PDB file of C-alpha atoms in Angstrom:
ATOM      1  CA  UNK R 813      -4.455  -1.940  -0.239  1.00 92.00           C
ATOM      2  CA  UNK R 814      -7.792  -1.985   0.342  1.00 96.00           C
ATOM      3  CA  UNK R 815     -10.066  -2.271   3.520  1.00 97.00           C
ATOM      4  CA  UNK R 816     -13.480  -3.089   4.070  1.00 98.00           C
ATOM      5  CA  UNK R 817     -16.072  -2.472   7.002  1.00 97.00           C
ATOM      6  CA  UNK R 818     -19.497  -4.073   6.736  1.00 96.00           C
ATOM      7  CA  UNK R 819     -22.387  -2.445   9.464  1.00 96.00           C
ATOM      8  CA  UNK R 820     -25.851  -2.923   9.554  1.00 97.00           C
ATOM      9  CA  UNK R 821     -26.591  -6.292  10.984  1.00 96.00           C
ATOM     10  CA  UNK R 822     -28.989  -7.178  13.317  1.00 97.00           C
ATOM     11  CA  UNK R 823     -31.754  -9.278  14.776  1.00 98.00           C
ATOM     12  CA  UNK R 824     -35.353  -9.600  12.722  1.00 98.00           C
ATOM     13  CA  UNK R 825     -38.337 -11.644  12.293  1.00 98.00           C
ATOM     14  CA  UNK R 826     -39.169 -13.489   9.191  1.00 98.00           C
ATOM     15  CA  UNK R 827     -40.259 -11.120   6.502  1.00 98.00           C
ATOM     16  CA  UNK R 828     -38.355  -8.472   7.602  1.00 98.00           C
ATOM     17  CA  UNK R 829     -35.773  -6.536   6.153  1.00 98.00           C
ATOM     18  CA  UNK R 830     -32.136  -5.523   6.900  1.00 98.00           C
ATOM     19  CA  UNK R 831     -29.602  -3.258   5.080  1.00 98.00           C
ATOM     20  CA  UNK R 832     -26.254  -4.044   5.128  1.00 98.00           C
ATOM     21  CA  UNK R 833     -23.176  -1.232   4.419  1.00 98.00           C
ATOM     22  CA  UNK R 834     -19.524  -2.147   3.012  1.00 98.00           C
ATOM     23  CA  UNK R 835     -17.347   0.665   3.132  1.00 98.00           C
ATOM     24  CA  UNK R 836     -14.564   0.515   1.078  1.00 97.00           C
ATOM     25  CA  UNK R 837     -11.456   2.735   1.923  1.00 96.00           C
ATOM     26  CA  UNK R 838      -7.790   2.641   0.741  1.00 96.00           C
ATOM     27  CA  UNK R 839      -6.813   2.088  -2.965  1.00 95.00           C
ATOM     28  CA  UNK R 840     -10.533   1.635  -4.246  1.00 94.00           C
ATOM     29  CA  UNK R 841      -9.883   2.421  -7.912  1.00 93.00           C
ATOM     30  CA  UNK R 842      -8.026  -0.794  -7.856  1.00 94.00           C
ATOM     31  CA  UNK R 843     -11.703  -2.647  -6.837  1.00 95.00           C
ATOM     32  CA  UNK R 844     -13.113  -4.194 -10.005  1.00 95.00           C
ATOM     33  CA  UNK R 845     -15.546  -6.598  -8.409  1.00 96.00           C
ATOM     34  CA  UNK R 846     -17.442  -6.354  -5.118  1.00 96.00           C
ATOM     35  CA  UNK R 847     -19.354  -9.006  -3.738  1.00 97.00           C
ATOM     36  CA  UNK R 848     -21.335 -10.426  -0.665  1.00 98.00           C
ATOM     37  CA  UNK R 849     -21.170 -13.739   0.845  1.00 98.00           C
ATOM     38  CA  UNK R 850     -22.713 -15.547   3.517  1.00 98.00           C
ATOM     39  CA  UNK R 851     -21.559 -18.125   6.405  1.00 97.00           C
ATOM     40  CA  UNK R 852     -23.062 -20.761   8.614  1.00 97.00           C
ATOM     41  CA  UNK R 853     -21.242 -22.582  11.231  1.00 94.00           C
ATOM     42  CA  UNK R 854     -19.819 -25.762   9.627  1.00 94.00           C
ATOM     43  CA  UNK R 855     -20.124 -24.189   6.105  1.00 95.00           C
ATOM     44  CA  UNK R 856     -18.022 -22.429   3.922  1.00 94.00           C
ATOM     45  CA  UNK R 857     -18.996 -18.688   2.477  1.00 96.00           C
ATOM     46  CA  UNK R 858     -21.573 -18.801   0.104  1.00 96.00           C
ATOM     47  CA  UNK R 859     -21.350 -15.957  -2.377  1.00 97.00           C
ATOM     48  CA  UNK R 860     -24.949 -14.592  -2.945  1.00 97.00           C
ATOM     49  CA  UNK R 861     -24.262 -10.709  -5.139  1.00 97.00           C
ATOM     50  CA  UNK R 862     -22.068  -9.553  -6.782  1.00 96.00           C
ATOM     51  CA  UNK R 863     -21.705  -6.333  -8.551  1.00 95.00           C
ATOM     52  CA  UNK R 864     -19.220  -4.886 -11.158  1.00 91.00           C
ATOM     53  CA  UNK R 865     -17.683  -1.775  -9.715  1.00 81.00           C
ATOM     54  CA  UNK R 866     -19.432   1.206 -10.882  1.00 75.00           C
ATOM     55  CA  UNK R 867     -20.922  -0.694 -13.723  1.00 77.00           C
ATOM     56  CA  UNK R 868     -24.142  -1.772 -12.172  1.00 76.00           C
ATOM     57  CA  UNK R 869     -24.238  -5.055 -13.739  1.00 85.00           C
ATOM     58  CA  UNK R 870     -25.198  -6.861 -11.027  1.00 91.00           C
ATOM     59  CA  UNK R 871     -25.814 -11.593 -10.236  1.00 94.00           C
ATOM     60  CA  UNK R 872     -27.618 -12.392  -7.410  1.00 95.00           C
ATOM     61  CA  UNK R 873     -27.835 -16.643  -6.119  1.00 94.00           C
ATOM     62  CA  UNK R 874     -31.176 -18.149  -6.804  1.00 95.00           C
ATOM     63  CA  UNK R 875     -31.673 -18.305  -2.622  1.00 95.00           C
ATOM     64  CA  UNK R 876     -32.080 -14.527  -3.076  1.00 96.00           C
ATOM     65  CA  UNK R 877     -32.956 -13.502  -6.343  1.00 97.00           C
ATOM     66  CA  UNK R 878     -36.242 -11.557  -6.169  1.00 97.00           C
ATOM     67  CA  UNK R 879     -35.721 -10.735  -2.279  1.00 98.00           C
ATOM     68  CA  UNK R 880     -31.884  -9.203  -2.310  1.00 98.00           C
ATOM     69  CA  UNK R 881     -30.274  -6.096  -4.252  1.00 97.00           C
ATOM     70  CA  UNK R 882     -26.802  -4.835  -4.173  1.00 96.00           C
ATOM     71  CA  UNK R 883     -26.004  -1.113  -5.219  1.00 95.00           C
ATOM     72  CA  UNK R 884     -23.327   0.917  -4.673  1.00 94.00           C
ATOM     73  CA  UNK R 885     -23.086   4.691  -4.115  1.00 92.00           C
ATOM     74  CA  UNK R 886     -19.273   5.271  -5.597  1.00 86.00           C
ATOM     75  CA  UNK R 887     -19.367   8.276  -4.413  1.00 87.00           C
ATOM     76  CA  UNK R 888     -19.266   7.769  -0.479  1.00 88.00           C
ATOM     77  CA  UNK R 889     -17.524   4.045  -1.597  1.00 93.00           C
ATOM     78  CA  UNK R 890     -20.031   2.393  -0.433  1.00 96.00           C
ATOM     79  CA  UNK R 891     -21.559  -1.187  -1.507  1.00 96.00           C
ATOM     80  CA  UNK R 892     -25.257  -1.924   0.249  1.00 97.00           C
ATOM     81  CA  UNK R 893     -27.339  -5.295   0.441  1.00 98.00           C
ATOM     82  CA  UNK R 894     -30.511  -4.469   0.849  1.00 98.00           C
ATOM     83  CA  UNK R 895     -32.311  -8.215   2.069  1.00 98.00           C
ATOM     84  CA  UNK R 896     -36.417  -8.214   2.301  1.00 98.00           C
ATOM     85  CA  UNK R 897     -38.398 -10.991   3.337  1.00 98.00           C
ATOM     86  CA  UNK R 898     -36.162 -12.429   5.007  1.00 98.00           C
ATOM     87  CA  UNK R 899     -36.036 -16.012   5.983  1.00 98.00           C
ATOM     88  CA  UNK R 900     -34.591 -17.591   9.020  1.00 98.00           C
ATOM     89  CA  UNK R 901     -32.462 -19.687   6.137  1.00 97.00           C
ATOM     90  CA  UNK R 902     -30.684 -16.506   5.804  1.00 98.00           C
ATOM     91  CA  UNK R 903     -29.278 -16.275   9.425  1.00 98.00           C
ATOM     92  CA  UNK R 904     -25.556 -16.197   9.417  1.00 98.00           C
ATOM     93  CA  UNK R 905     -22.632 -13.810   9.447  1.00 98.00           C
ATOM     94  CA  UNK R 906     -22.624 -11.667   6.147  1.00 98.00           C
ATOM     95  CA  UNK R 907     -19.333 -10.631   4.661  1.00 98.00           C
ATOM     96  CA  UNK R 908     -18.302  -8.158   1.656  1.00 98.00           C
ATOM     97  CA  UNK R 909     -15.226  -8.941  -0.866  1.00 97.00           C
ATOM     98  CA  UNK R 910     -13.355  -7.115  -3.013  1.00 97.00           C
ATOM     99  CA  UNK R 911     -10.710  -7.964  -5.789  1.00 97.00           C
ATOM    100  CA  UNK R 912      -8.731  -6.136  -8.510  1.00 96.00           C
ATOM    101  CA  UNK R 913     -10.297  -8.471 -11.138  1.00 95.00           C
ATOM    102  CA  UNK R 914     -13.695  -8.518 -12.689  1.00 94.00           C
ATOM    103  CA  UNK R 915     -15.940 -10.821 -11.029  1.00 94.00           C
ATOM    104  CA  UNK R 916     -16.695 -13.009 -14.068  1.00 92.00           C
ATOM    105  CA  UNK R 917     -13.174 -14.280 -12.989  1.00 93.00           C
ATOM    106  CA  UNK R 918     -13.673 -14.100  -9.154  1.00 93.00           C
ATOM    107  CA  UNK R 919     -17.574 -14.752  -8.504  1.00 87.00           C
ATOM    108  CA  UNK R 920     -18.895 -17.099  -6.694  1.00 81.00           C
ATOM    109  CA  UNK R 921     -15.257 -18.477  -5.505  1.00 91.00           C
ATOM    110  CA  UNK R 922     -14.670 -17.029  -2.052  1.00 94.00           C
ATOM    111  CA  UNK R 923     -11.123 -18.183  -2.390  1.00 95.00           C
ATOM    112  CA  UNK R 924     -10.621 -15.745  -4.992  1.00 95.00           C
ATOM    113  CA  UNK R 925     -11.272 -12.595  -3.227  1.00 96.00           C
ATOM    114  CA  UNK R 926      -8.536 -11.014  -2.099  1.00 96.00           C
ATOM    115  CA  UNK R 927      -9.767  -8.613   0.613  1.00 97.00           C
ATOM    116  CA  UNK R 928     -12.357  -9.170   3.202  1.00 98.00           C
ATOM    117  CA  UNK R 929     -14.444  -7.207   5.913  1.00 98.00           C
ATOM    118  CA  UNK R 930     -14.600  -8.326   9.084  1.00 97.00           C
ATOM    119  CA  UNK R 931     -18.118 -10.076   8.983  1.00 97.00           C
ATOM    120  CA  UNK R 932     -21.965  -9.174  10.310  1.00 97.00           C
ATOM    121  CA  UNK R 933     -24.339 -11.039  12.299  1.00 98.00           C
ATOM    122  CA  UNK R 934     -27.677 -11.373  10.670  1.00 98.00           C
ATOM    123  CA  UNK R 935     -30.227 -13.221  12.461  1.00 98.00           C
ATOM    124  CA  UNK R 936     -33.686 -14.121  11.584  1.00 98.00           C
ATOM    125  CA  UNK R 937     -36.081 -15.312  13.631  1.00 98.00           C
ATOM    126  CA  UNK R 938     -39.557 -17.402  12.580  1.00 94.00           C
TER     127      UNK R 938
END
C-alpha cells in the first residue's frame, strides 16, 4: 500500500504563491501516476496536474496552465505543486492521488485514483 501526506497550505493574497508537498511512503514503485486535485464545498474534486511517475511528462487544466507546475523529486518521494498568481478561484482544499496505472487511464477521473492524502487548505484572498 501506499500513503500520502500533502503539507504546505496556507492563507495568501491574490498573486501570491504557495507550494504544496505530497509525500509518498509505502510501496511507491507500484505509483505510476500522481496527480493533484482540487475541492470546493458542493463540488466534486477537480483534477488540475498530473504527472507520470518519474517520467516528467506532465498535463496541467486550462484554469492553471501557465500559473501551476508539478515536479517530483523521486528521490525524497516527493510530488510538489508549485501555484503562482494565485486567484481567489483557486481557494479550496488541495489533494494528491496516486494509482498503479498510468494516468492516461486514470487522469482527470478522481474516481479512479486509488489512494488519497488527507487534503490542504488553500485560501486566497482578493
Amino acid at each position: 500500500q501506499v500513503q500520502l501526506v500533502e503539507s504546505g497550505g496556507g492563507s495568501v493574497q491574490a498573486g501570491g504563491s504557495l507550494r504544496l508537498s505530497c509525500a509518498a511512503s509505502g510501496n511507491v514503485d507500484t505509483v505510476q501516476c500522481m496527480a493533484w486535485f482540487r475541492q470546493v464545498p458542493g463540488q466534486e474534486r477537480k483534477g488540475l496536474a498530473h504527472i507520470n511517475n518519474g517520467r516528467e511528462k506532465t498535463y496541467y487544466h486550462d484554469s492553471v496552465q501557465g500559473r501551476f507546475t508539478i515536479s517530483q523529486d523521486n528521490a525524497k518521494n516527493l510530488t510538489y505543486l508549485q501555484m503562482d498568481s494565485l486567484k481567489p478561484e483557486d481557494t479550496g482544499v488541495y489533494y494528491c492521488a496516486a494509482d498503479r496505472r498510468p494516468c492516461a487511464l486514470v487522469a482527470g477521473a478522481a474516481h479512479r485514483f486509488s489512494t488519497w492524502g488527507q487534503g490542504t487548505q488553500v485560501t486566497v484572498s482578493s
